[in-house]
């Protein structure tokens, strides 16, 4: 069988994470089977379609790395790939149904006459599902063309799948009950039905259905917040799919190698933005120092901070302290500017008694022959021993003096990056603040 999957978004808003997950699963299945991934745009709703929404879908797909083999901008043997350009095709299939006696007019609209019998579908995720069409009160005949001449989703969706030779329809579980309708249409049109796989809904952490207004819903927000595309793809893949191992961090290539419809879960997926941030952190950790610095630099510049020649080293110092690229400016600011805000809670925790020790440490730093983070830490050890305290008791005051914070990069890295003069100046300024309360 030639594998052909499709993603068919409506350009009425931004690319939702649920839509991105549907696109991803279709893309992964096609790539894992050596098949074709089709992008077609369901843009028949002229009142709600916008060029901006259409572009947002394309941009989101491209950012995620979900390239399409056929579709807008590429073409293909089954085009056009915008439904708004396919009316002639729909008219021809409508005429076929009419000639078969399966349509009748109702108040200017046209309805498809269902066969009044049970219809069973075998879904690749949900299993066997049967809808009984013998009770017309529950399953009224379906409108396929409105009184204004426009066609409804169910009809054009089926026609496009047949015309484009789609082999597998992978879509959200909210479409599950539509499939028996589509099967009746396909049979009436003399076509061969694709295989269907309905993937679980995405819920918020509290169990409510995720909406477009919920945090994390818009794919376009992720790059602005400092997420990596690879991490977002990784996270979205875990919303309803499992590798059947303890592993959770995958590259796109690894996802292709491991993906299968058999591993798609039946239960709804819970969206967890904190988990997404954790996944992003794991992907950041795998970057080289230069690659991380290159990705972080635009965020630093946007924050109005200088980018020195040794920025790669600065970025490397905070690399394992951030979960998002957007956190780099705040994490690295004390290494990039001279004016550092002091956390009052940190100052209070250090206490005025440490002022004398910090002054002694400043003197010791002045006596170091060749400055380095390693030599500075050795001097700290000597000062602590001479003062009868443990070195660890001096490390916190030193960190507070250099960064204004309680946590951050390795002290040796900070001392090396700041250099002798800046480190001493900050020690003495912090000691002055402590001494004067």
GROMACS .gro file of C-alpha atoms in nm:
model
  437
    1UNK     CA    1   0.000   0.000   0.000
    2UNK     CA    2   0.117   0.350  -0.086
    3UNK     CA    3   0.097   0.553   0.235
    4UNK     CA    4  -0.051   0.900   0.194
    5UNK     CA    5  -0.153   1.113   0.493
    6UNK     CA    6  -0.279   1.468   0.511
    7UNK     CA    7  -0.318   1.765   0.741
    8UNK     CA    8  -0.615   1.984   0.651
    9UNK     CA    9  -0.630   2.299   0.868
   10UNK     CA   10  -0.881   2.583   0.836
   11UNK     CA   11  -0.715   2.927   0.817
   12UNK     CA   12  -0.947   3.090   1.067
   13UNK     CA   13  -0.692   3.141   1.346
   14UNK     CA   14  -0.342   3.059   1.459
   15UNK     CA   15  -0.198   2.706   1.453
   16UNK     CA   16  -0.328   2.541   1.771
   17UNK     CA   17  -0.113   2.289   1.955
   18UNK     CA   18  -0.386   2.030   1.892
   19UNK     CA   19  -0.365   2.093   1.520
   20UNK     CA   20   0.013   2.079   1.536
   21UNK     CA   21  -0.010   1.742   1.712
   22UNK     CA   22  -0.242   1.612   1.437
   23UNK     CA   23  -0.001   1.739   1.172
   24UNK     CA   24   0.293   1.582   1.355
   25UNK     CA   25   0.133   1.238   1.386
   26UNK     CA   26   0.039   1.240   1.017
   27UNK     CA   27   0.390   1.358   0.926
   28UNK     CA   28   0.559   1.098   1.148
   29UNK     CA   29   0.347   0.814   1.013
   30UNK     CA   30   0.414   0.912   0.652
   31UNK     CA   31   0.787   0.952   0.713
   32UNK     CA   32   0.815   0.628   0.912
   33UNK     CA   33   0.643   0.437   0.630
   34UNK     CA   34   0.824   0.602   0.341
   35UNK     CA   35   0.496   0.766   0.239
   36UNK     CA   36   0.370   1.109   0.131
   37UNK     CA   37   0.251   1.389   0.359
   38UNK     CA   38  -0.004   1.626   0.205
   39UNK     CA   39  -0.099   1.972   0.328
   40UNK     CA   40  -0.435   2.099   0.205
   41UNK     CA   41  -0.615   2.408   0.325
   42UNK     CA   42  -0.987   2.394   0.409
   43UNK     CA   43  -1.058   2.758   0.329
   44UNK     CA   44  -1.421   2.747   0.215
   45UNK     CA   45  -1.537   2.962   0.510
   46UNK     CA   46  -1.478   3.297   0.339
   47UNK     CA   47  -1.622   3.497   0.627
   48UNK     CA   48  -1.367   3.365   0.877
   49UNK     CA   49  -1.060   3.291   0.665
   50UNK     CA   50  -0.771   3.538   0.682
   51UNK     CA   51  -0.438   3.565   0.504
   52UNK     CA   52  -0.268   3.612   0.841
   53UNK     CA   53  -0.413   3.287   0.974
   54UNK     CA   54  -0.309   3.103   0.659
   55UNK     CA   55   0.045   3.235   0.691
   56UNK     CA   56   0.052   3.150   1.064
   57UNK     CA   57  -0.024   2.787   0.976
   58UNK     CA   58   0.252   2.774   0.716
   59UNK     CA   59   0.500   2.948   0.948
   60UNK     CA   60   0.414   2.718   1.238
   61UNK     CA   61   0.456   2.405   1.026
   62UNK     CA   62   0.788   2.526   0.890
   63UNK     CA   63   0.917   2.622   1.236
   64UNK     CA   64   0.829   2.276   1.367
   65UNK     CA   65   1.012   2.118   1.074
   66UNK     CA   66   0.701   1.949   0.934
   67UNK     CA   67   0.766   1.983   0.562
   68UNK     CA   68   0.498   1.870   0.320
   69UNK     CA   69   0.548   1.673  -0.001
   70UNK     CA   70   0.239   1.809  -0.174
   71UNK     CA   71   0.045   2.124  -0.106
   72UNK     CA   72   0.064   2.504  -0.114
   73UNK     CA   73   0.388   2.638  -0.254
   74UNK     CA   74   0.490   2.294  -0.378
   75UNK     CA   75   0.203   2.166  -0.588
   76UNK     CA   76   0.147   1.803  -0.675
   77UNK     CA   77  -0.056   1.570  -0.893
   78UNK     CA   78  -0.374   1.605  -0.687
   79UNK     CA   79  -0.409   1.983  -0.666
   80UNK     CA   80  -0.530   2.242  -0.624
   81UNK     CA   81  -0.465   2.218  -0.249
   82UNK     CA   82  -0.693   2.502  -0.143
   83UNK     CA   83  -1.056   2.393  -0.113
   84UNK     CA   84  -1.167   2.736  -0.235
   85UNK     CA   85  -1.018   2.643  -0.574
   86UNK     CA   86  -1.186   2.301  -0.597
   87UNK     CA   87  -1.556   2.388  -0.648
   88UNK     CA   88  -1.567   2.230  -0.992
   89UNK     CA   89  -1.445   1.903  -0.844
   90UNK     CA   90  -1.712   1.911  -0.573
   91UNK     CA   91  -1.982   1.989  -0.829
   92UNK     CA   92  -1.887   1.680  -1.030
   93UNK     CA   93  -1.907   1.453  -0.725
   94UNK     CA   94  -2.233   1.615  -0.621
   95UNK     CA   95  -2.378   1.535  -0.964
   96UNK     CA   96  -2.264   1.175  -0.922
   97UNK     CA   97  -2.452   1.144  -0.593
   98UNK     CA   98  -2.758   1.310  -0.744
   99UNK     CA   99  -2.757   1.072  -1.038
  100UNK     CA  100  -2.741   0.779  -0.795
  101UNK     CA  101  -3.056   0.898  -0.626
  102UNK     CA  102  -2.889   0.962  -0.291
  103UNK     CA  103  -2.975   1.335  -0.267
  104UNK     CA  104  -3.294   1.529  -0.216
  105UNK     CA  105  -3.373   1.896  -0.179
  106UNK     CA  106  -3.492   2.035   0.152
  107UNK     CA  107  -3.574   2.408   0.181
  108UNK     CA  108  -3.314   2.497  -0.081
  109UNK     CA  109  -3.045   2.279   0.073
  110UNK     CA  110  -2.950   1.931  -0.044
  111UNK     CA  111  -2.940   1.634   0.191
  112UNK     CA  112  -2.765   1.300   0.157
  113UNK     CA  113  -2.997   1.008   0.216
  114UNK     CA  114  -2.838   0.766   0.465
  115UNK     CA  115  -2.894   0.394   0.432
  116UNK     CA  116  -3.088   0.297   0.743
  117UNK     CA  117  -2.863   0.027   0.884
  118UNK     CA  118  -2.584  -0.007   1.141
  119UNK     CA  119  -2.245   0.118   1.020
  120UNK     CA  120  -1.934  -0.027   1.180
  121UNK     CA  121  -1.592   0.132   1.154
  122UNK     CA  122  -1.263  -0.021   1.265
  123UNK     CA  123  -1.046   0.254   1.399
  124UNK     CA  124  -0.669   0.195   1.431
  125UNK     CA  125  -0.667   0.362   1.775
  126UNK     CA  126  -1.021   0.341   1.913
  127UNK     CA  127  -1.107  -0.007   1.788
  128UNK     CA  128  -1.448  -0.105   1.656
  129UNK     CA  129  -1.724   0.156   1.669
  130UNK     CA  130  -2.082   0.107   1.545
  131UNK     CA  131  -2.345   0.372   1.478
  132UNK     CA  132  -2.700   0.254   1.420
  133UNK     CA  133  -2.862   0.458   1.143
  134UNK     CA  134  -3.197   0.281   1.170
  135UNK     CA  135  -3.324   0.547   1.412
  136UNK     CA  136  -3.371   0.851   1.192
  137UNK     CA  137  -3.446   1.075   1.492
  138UNK     CA  138  -3.087   1.030   1.612
  139UNK     CA  139  -2.924   1.028   1.269
  140UNK     CA  140  -3.113   1.263   1.037
  141UNK     CA  141  -3.011   1.279   0.676
  142UNK     CA  142  -2.708   1.503   0.635
  143UNK     CA  143  -2.699   1.836   0.452
  144UNK     CA  144  -2.408   1.833   0.208
  145UNK     CA  145  -2.485   2.153   0.015
  146UNK     CA  146  -2.635   2.460   0.177
  147UNK     CA  147  -2.906   2.671   0.024
  148UNK     CA  148  -2.642   2.928  -0.082
  149UNK     CA  149  -2.467   2.659  -0.290
  150UNK     CA  150  -2.171   2.611  -0.055
  151UNK     CA  151  -2.068   2.260   0.045
  152UNK     CA  152  -2.036   2.139   0.405
  153UNK     CA  153  -1.723   2.001   0.566
  154UNK     CA  154  -1.831   1.636   0.559
  155UNK     CA  155  -1.876   1.630   0.182
  156UNK     CA  156  -1.566   1.819   0.072
  157UNK     CA  157  -1.353   1.635   0.327
  158UNK     CA  158  -1.456   1.299   0.186
  159UNK     CA  159  -1.421   1.410  -0.176
  160UNK     CA  160  -1.071   1.547  -0.115
  161UNK     CA  161  -0.958   1.230   0.061
  162UNK     CA  162  -1.081   1.022  -0.234
  163UNK     CA  163  -0.942   1.257  -0.497
  164UNK     CA  164  -0.603   1.279  -0.327
  165UNK     CA  165  -0.581   0.902  -0.269
  166UNK     CA  166  -0.535   0.947   0.107
  167UNK     CA  167  -0.461   0.607   0.262
  168UNK     CA  168  -0.475   0.702   0.632
  169UNK     CA  169  -0.680   0.972   0.802
  170UNK     CA  170  -0.523   1.053   1.138
  171UNK     CA  171  -0.727   1.314   1.323
  172UNK     CA  172  -0.865   1.414   1.661
  173UNK     CA  173  -1.110   1.196   1.849
  174UNK     CA  174  -1.369   1.473   1.825
  175UNK     CA  175  -1.417   1.359   1.464
  176UNK     CA  176  -1.481   0.996   1.558
  177UNK     CA  177  -1.859   1.017   1.528
  178UNK     CA  178  -1.827   1.184   1.188
  179UNK     CA  179  -1.654   0.883   1.037
  180UNK     CA  180  -1.961   0.658   0.992
  181UNK     CA  181  -2.118   0.946   0.797
  182UNK     CA  182  -1.809   0.965   0.582
  183UNK     CA  183  -1.811   0.589   0.527
  184UNK     CA  184  -2.167   0.606   0.394
  185UNK     CA  185  -2.069   0.891   0.163
  186UNK     CA  186  -1.762   0.706   0.038
  187UNK     CA  187  -1.965   0.394  -0.034
  188UNK     CA  188  -2.228   0.595  -0.220
  189UNK     CA  189  -1.955   0.763  -0.426
  190UNK     CA  190  -1.807   0.424  -0.517
  191UNK     CA  191  -1.478   0.495  -0.342
  192UNK     CA  192  -1.249   0.296  -0.115
  193UNK     CA  193  -1.236   0.428   0.240
  194UNK     CA  194  -0.901   0.522   0.392
  195UNK     CA  195  -0.790   0.373   0.722
  196UNK     CA  196  -0.895   0.592   1.015
  197UNK     CA  197  -0.704   0.661   1.335
  198UNK     CA  198  -0.860   0.897   1.588
  199UNK     CA  199  -0.607   1.030   1.835
  200UNK     CA  200  -0.700   1.129   2.192
  201UNK     CA  201  -0.811   1.474   2.293
  202UNK     CA  202  -0.570   1.713   2.465
  203UNK     CA  203  -0.690   1.822   2.808
  204UNK     CA  204  -0.569   2.089   3.047
  205UNK     CA  205  -0.405   1.971   3.372
  206UNK     CA  206  -0.742   2.010   3.547
  207UNK     CA  207  -0.911   1.775   3.298
  208UNK     CA  208  -1.097   2.042   3.100
  209UNK     CA  209  -1.071   2.041   2.722
  210UNK     CA  210  -0.791   2.261   2.599
  211UNK     CA  211  -0.918   2.571   2.420
  212UNK     CA  212  -0.753   2.833   2.202
  213UNK     CA  213  -0.739   3.070   2.499
  214UNK     CA  214  -0.539   2.840   2.726
  215UNK     CA  215  -0.168   2.887   2.797
  216UNK     CA  216   0.045   2.695   2.552
  217UNK     CA  217  -0.229   2.666   2.290
  218UNK     CA  218  -0.073   2.887   2.020
  219UNK     CA  219   0.228   2.736   1.842
  220UNK     CA  220   0.338   3.084   1.734
  221UNK     CA  221   0.403   3.180   2.097
  222UNK     CA  222   0.667   2.913   2.152
  223UNK     CA  223   0.958   3.064   1.955
  224UNK     CA  224   0.896   3.405   2.113
  225UNK     CA  225   0.913   3.246   2.459
  226UNK     CA  226   1.245   3.083   2.384
  227UNK     CA  227   1.144   2.725   2.312
  228UNK     CA  228   1.335   2.517   2.061
  229UNK     CA  229   1.130   2.372   1.777
  230UNK     CA  230   1.283   2.028   1.840
  231UNK     CA  231   1.171   2.041   2.202
  232UNK     CA  232   0.815   2.146   2.119
  233UNK     CA  233   0.788   1.865   1.862
  234UNK     CA  234   0.923   1.622   2.121
  235UNK     CA  235   0.671   1.739   2.380
  236UNK     CA  236   0.375   1.736   2.141
  237UNK     CA  237   0.465   1.382   2.033
  238UNK     CA  238   0.429   1.270   2.395
  239UNK     CA  239   0.071   1.401   2.402
  240UNK     CA  240  -0.097   1.075   2.321
  241UNK     CA  241   0.196   0.865   2.204
  242UNK     CA  242   0.443   0.661   2.406
  243UNK     CA  243   0.777   0.510   2.309
  244UNK     CA  244   0.694   0.216   2.541
  245UNK     CA  245   1.024   0.285   2.720
  246UNK     CA  246   1.139   0.514   3.002
  247UNK     CA  247   1.287   0.752   2.744
  248UNK     CA  248   1.116   1.083   2.679
  249UNK     CA  249   1.371   1.296   2.497
  250UNK     CA  250   1.386   1.242   2.122
  251UNK     CA  251   1.506   1.419   1.811
  252UNK     CA  252   1.272   1.441   1.515
  253UNK     CA  253   1.474   1.169   1.342
  254UNK     CA  254   1.439   0.943   1.647
  255UNK     CA  255   1.064   1.005   1.658
  256UNK     CA  256   1.033   0.896   1.295
  257UNK     CA  257   1.220   0.575   1.372
  258UNK     CA  258   1.003   0.493   1.675
  259UNK     CA  259   0.658   0.618   1.580
  260UNK     CA  260   0.368   0.380   1.522
  261UNK     CA  261  -0.008   0.410   1.543
  262UNK     CA  262  -0.012   0.104   1.769
  263UNK     CA  263   0.169   0.312   2.032
  264UNK     CA  264  -0.090   0.591   2.031
  265UNK     CA  265  -0.280   0.593   2.359
  266UNK     CA  266  -0.657   0.568   2.385
  267UNK     CA  267  -0.685   0.788   2.694
  268UNK     CA  268  -0.691   1.170   2.666
  269UNK     CA  269  -0.355   1.346   2.691
  270UNK     CA  270  -0.287   1.601   2.967
  271UNK     CA  271  -0.112   1.918   2.857
  272UNK     CA  272   0.153   2.033   3.102
  273UNK     CA  273   0.345   2.350   3.017
  274UNK     CA  274   0.593   2.282   3.297
  275UNK     CA  275   0.672   1.946   3.136
  276UNK     CA  276   0.723   2.127   2.806
  277UNK     CA  277   0.972   2.362   2.972
  278UNK     CA  278   1.155   2.063   3.119
  279UNK     CA  279   1.173   1.896   2.778
  280UNK     CA  280   1.309   2.220   2.636
  281UNK     CA  281   1.579   2.228   2.903
  282UNK     CA  282   1.688   1.878   2.806
  283UNK     CA  283   1.721   1.984   2.444
  284UNK     CA  284   1.911   2.300   2.538
  285UNK     CA  285   2.154   2.084   2.735
  286UNK     CA  286   2.237   1.886   2.422
  287UNK     CA  287   2.340   2.197   2.225
  288UNK     CA  288   2.704   2.290   2.181
  289UNK     CA  289   2.813   2.605   2.362
  290UNK     CA  290   2.841   2.800   2.036
  291UNK     CA  291   2.500   2.685   1.911
  292UNK     CA  292   2.340   2.777   2.244
  293UNK     CA  293   2.503   3.121   2.239
  294UNK     CA  294   2.387   3.186   1.881
  295UNK     CA  295   2.027   3.102   1.973
  296UNK     CA  296   2.040   3.303   2.297
  297UNK     CA  297   2.198   3.615   2.148
  298UNK     CA  298   1.878   3.761   1.992
  299UNK     CA  299   1.702   3.739   2.329
  300UNK     CA  300   1.993   3.915   2.500
  301UNK     CA  301   1.996   4.194   2.242
  302UNK     CA  302   1.618   4.231   2.264
  303UNK     CA  303   1.656   4.281   2.639
  304UNK     CA  304   1.890   4.572   2.569
  305UNK     CA  305   2.199   4.398   2.708
  306UNK     CA  306   2.545   4.418   2.546
  307UNK     CA  307   2.687   4.115   2.367
  308UNK     CA  308   3.063   4.105   2.433
  309UNK     CA  309   3.323   3.920   2.228
  310UNK     CA  310   3.337   3.647   2.490
  311UNK     CA  311   2.957   3.598   2.484
  312UNK     CA  312   2.991   3.227   2.406
  313UNK     CA  313   3.164   3.179   2.741
  314UNK     CA  314   2.903   3.392   2.919
  315UNK     CA  315   2.619   3.194   2.765
  316UNK     CA  316   2.794   2.867   2.848
  317UNK     CA  317   2.807   2.969   3.215
  318UNK     CA  318   2.428   2.992   3.239
  319UNK     CA  319   2.343   2.717   2.989
  320UNK     CA  320   2.242   2.459   3.248
  321UNK     CA  321   2.059   2.716   3.462
  322UNK     CA  322   1.782   2.807   3.216
  323UNK     CA  323   1.487   2.620   3.071
  324UNK     CA  324   1.404   2.874   2.800
  325UNK     CA  325   1.621   3.093   2.580
  326UNK     CA  326   1.415   3.389   2.702
  327UNK     CA  327   1.556   3.329   3.051
  328UNK     CA  328   1.915   3.386   2.938
  329UNK     CA  329   1.910   3.769   2.965
  330UNK     CA  330   1.806   3.761   3.330
  331UNK     CA  331   2.044   3.474   3.413
  332UNK     CA  332   2.344   3.639   3.246
  333UNK     CA  333   2.276   4.009   3.311
  334UNK     CA  334   2.520   4.032   3.604
  335UNK     CA  335   2.797   3.909   3.373
  336UNK     CA  336   2.712   4.160   3.101
  337UNK     CA  337   2.651   4.483   3.295
  338UNK     CA  338   2.820   4.669   3.579
  339UNK     CA  339   2.506   4.767   3.765
  340UNK     CA  340   2.362   4.461   3.935
  341UNK     CA  341   2.052   4.472   4.154
  342UNK     CA  342   2.103   4.323   4.498
  343UNK     CA  343   1.835   4.090   4.630
  344UNK     CA  344   1.748   4.231   4.974
  345UNK     CA  345   1.673   3.884   5.106
  346UNK     CA  346   2.018   3.770   4.997
  347UNK     CA  347   2.184   4.071   5.162
  348UNK     CA  348   1.998   3.998   5.484
  349UNK     CA  349   2.095   3.630   5.470
  350UNK     CA  350   2.464   3.712   5.428
  351UNK     CA  351   2.458   3.956   5.722
  352UNK     CA  352   2.692   4.237   5.821
  353UNK     CA  353   2.941   4.005   5.992
  354UNK     CA  354   3.063   3.889   5.651
  355UNK     CA  355   3.185   4.236   5.548
  356UNK     CA  356   3.528   4.189   5.705
  357UNK     CA  357   3.576   3.848   5.545
  358UNK     CA  358   3.490   3.985   5.203
  359UNK     CA  359   3.743   4.266   5.244
  360UNK     CA  360   4.010   4.009   5.333
  361UNK     CA  361   3.909   3.810   5.027
  362UNK     CA  362   3.946   4.122   4.810
  363UNK     CA  363   4.300   4.170   4.942
  364UNK     CA  364   4.379   3.804   4.871
  365UNK     CA  365   4.249   3.842   4.515
  366UNK     CA  366   4.483   4.137   4.464
  367UNK     CA  367   4.775   3.912   4.551
  368UNK     CA  368   4.702   3.641   4.295
  369UNK     CA  369   4.977   3.624   4.032
  370UNK     CA  370   4.787   3.499   3.727
  371UNK     CA  371   4.414   3.546   3.757
  372UNK     CA  372   4.180   3.254   3.698
  373UNK     CA  373   3.866   3.115   3.853
  374UNK     CA  374   4.067   2.823   3.990
  375UNK     CA  375   4.327   3.048   4.155
  376UNK     CA  376   4.055   3.273   4.299
  377UNK     CA  377   3.878   2.976   4.458
  378UNK     CA  378   4.211   2.862   4.605
  379UNK     CA  379   4.252   3.208   4.760
  380UNK     CA  380   3.902   3.182   4.906
  381UNK     CA  381   3.998   2.854   5.071
  382UNK     CA  382   4.306   3.014   5.230
  383UNK     CA  383   4.110   3.313   5.361
  384UNK     CA  384   3.843   3.087   5.509
  385UNK     CA  385   4.099   2.865   5.684
  386UNK     CA  386   4.283   3.168   5.824
  387UNK     CA  387   3.954   3.307   5.956
  388UNK     CA  388   3.861   2.974   6.115
  389UNK     CA  389   3.553   2.915   5.900
  390UNK     CA  390   3.468   2.651   5.644
  391UNK     CA  391   3.523   2.754   5.280
  392UNK     CA  392   3.158   2.683   5.209
  393UNK     CA  393   3.061   2.956   5.456
  394UNK     CA  394   3.242   3.212   5.243
  395UNK     CA  395   3.115   3.090   4.908
  396UNK     CA  396   2.762   3.219   4.960
  397UNK     CA  397   2.872   3.575   5.052
  398UNK     CA  398   3.110   3.572   4.755
  399UNK     CA  399   2.835   3.461   4.516
  400UNK     CA  400   2.603   3.728   4.654
  401UNK     CA  401   2.870   3.995   4.611
  402UNK     CA  402   2.949   3.898   4.252
  403UNK     CA  403   2.596   3.835   4.124
  404UNK     CA  404   2.354   3.983   4.376
  405UNK     CA  405   2.182   3.646   4.391
  406UNK     CA  406   2.174   3.328   4.592
  407UNK     CA  407   2.205   3.090   4.296
  408UNK     CA  408   2.368   3.086   3.958
  409UNK     CA  409   2.662   2.953   3.759
  410UNK     CA  410   2.972   2.791   3.903
  411UNK     CA  411   3.173   3.038   4.113
  412UNK     CA  412   3.491   2.959   3.924
  413UNK     CA  413   3.320   3.046   3.595
  414UNK     CA  414   3.186   3.371   3.739
  415UNK     CA  415   3.525   3.477   3.873
  416UNK     CA  416   3.695   3.393   3.545
  417UNK     CA  417   3.443   3.584   3.337
  418UNK     CA  418   3.433   3.892   3.560
  419UNK     CA  419   3.808   3.913   3.591
  420UNK     CA  420   4.015   4.038   3.882
  421UNK     CA  421   3.926   4.407   3.879
  422UNK     CA  422   3.549   4.362   3.849
  423UNK     CA  423   3.545   4.084   4.108
  424UNK     CA  424   3.736   4.294   4.361
  425UNK     CA  425   3.522   4.600   4.296
  426UNK     CA  426   3.204   4.403   4.354
  427UNK     CA  427   3.344   4.245   4.672
  428UNK     CA  428   3.428   4.583   4.818
  429UNK     CA  429   3.099   4.742   4.716
  430UNK     CA  430   2.903   4.453   4.868
  431UNK     CA  431   3.113   4.470   5.186
  432UNK     CA  432   3.032   4.843   5.208
  433UNK     CA  433   2.658   4.767   5.173
  434UNK     CA  434   2.680   4.503   5.446
  435UNK     CA  435   2.876   4.728   5.679
  436UNK     CA  436   2.625   5.012   5.649
  437UNK     CA  437   2.323   4.786   5.689
   0.00000   0.00000   0.00000
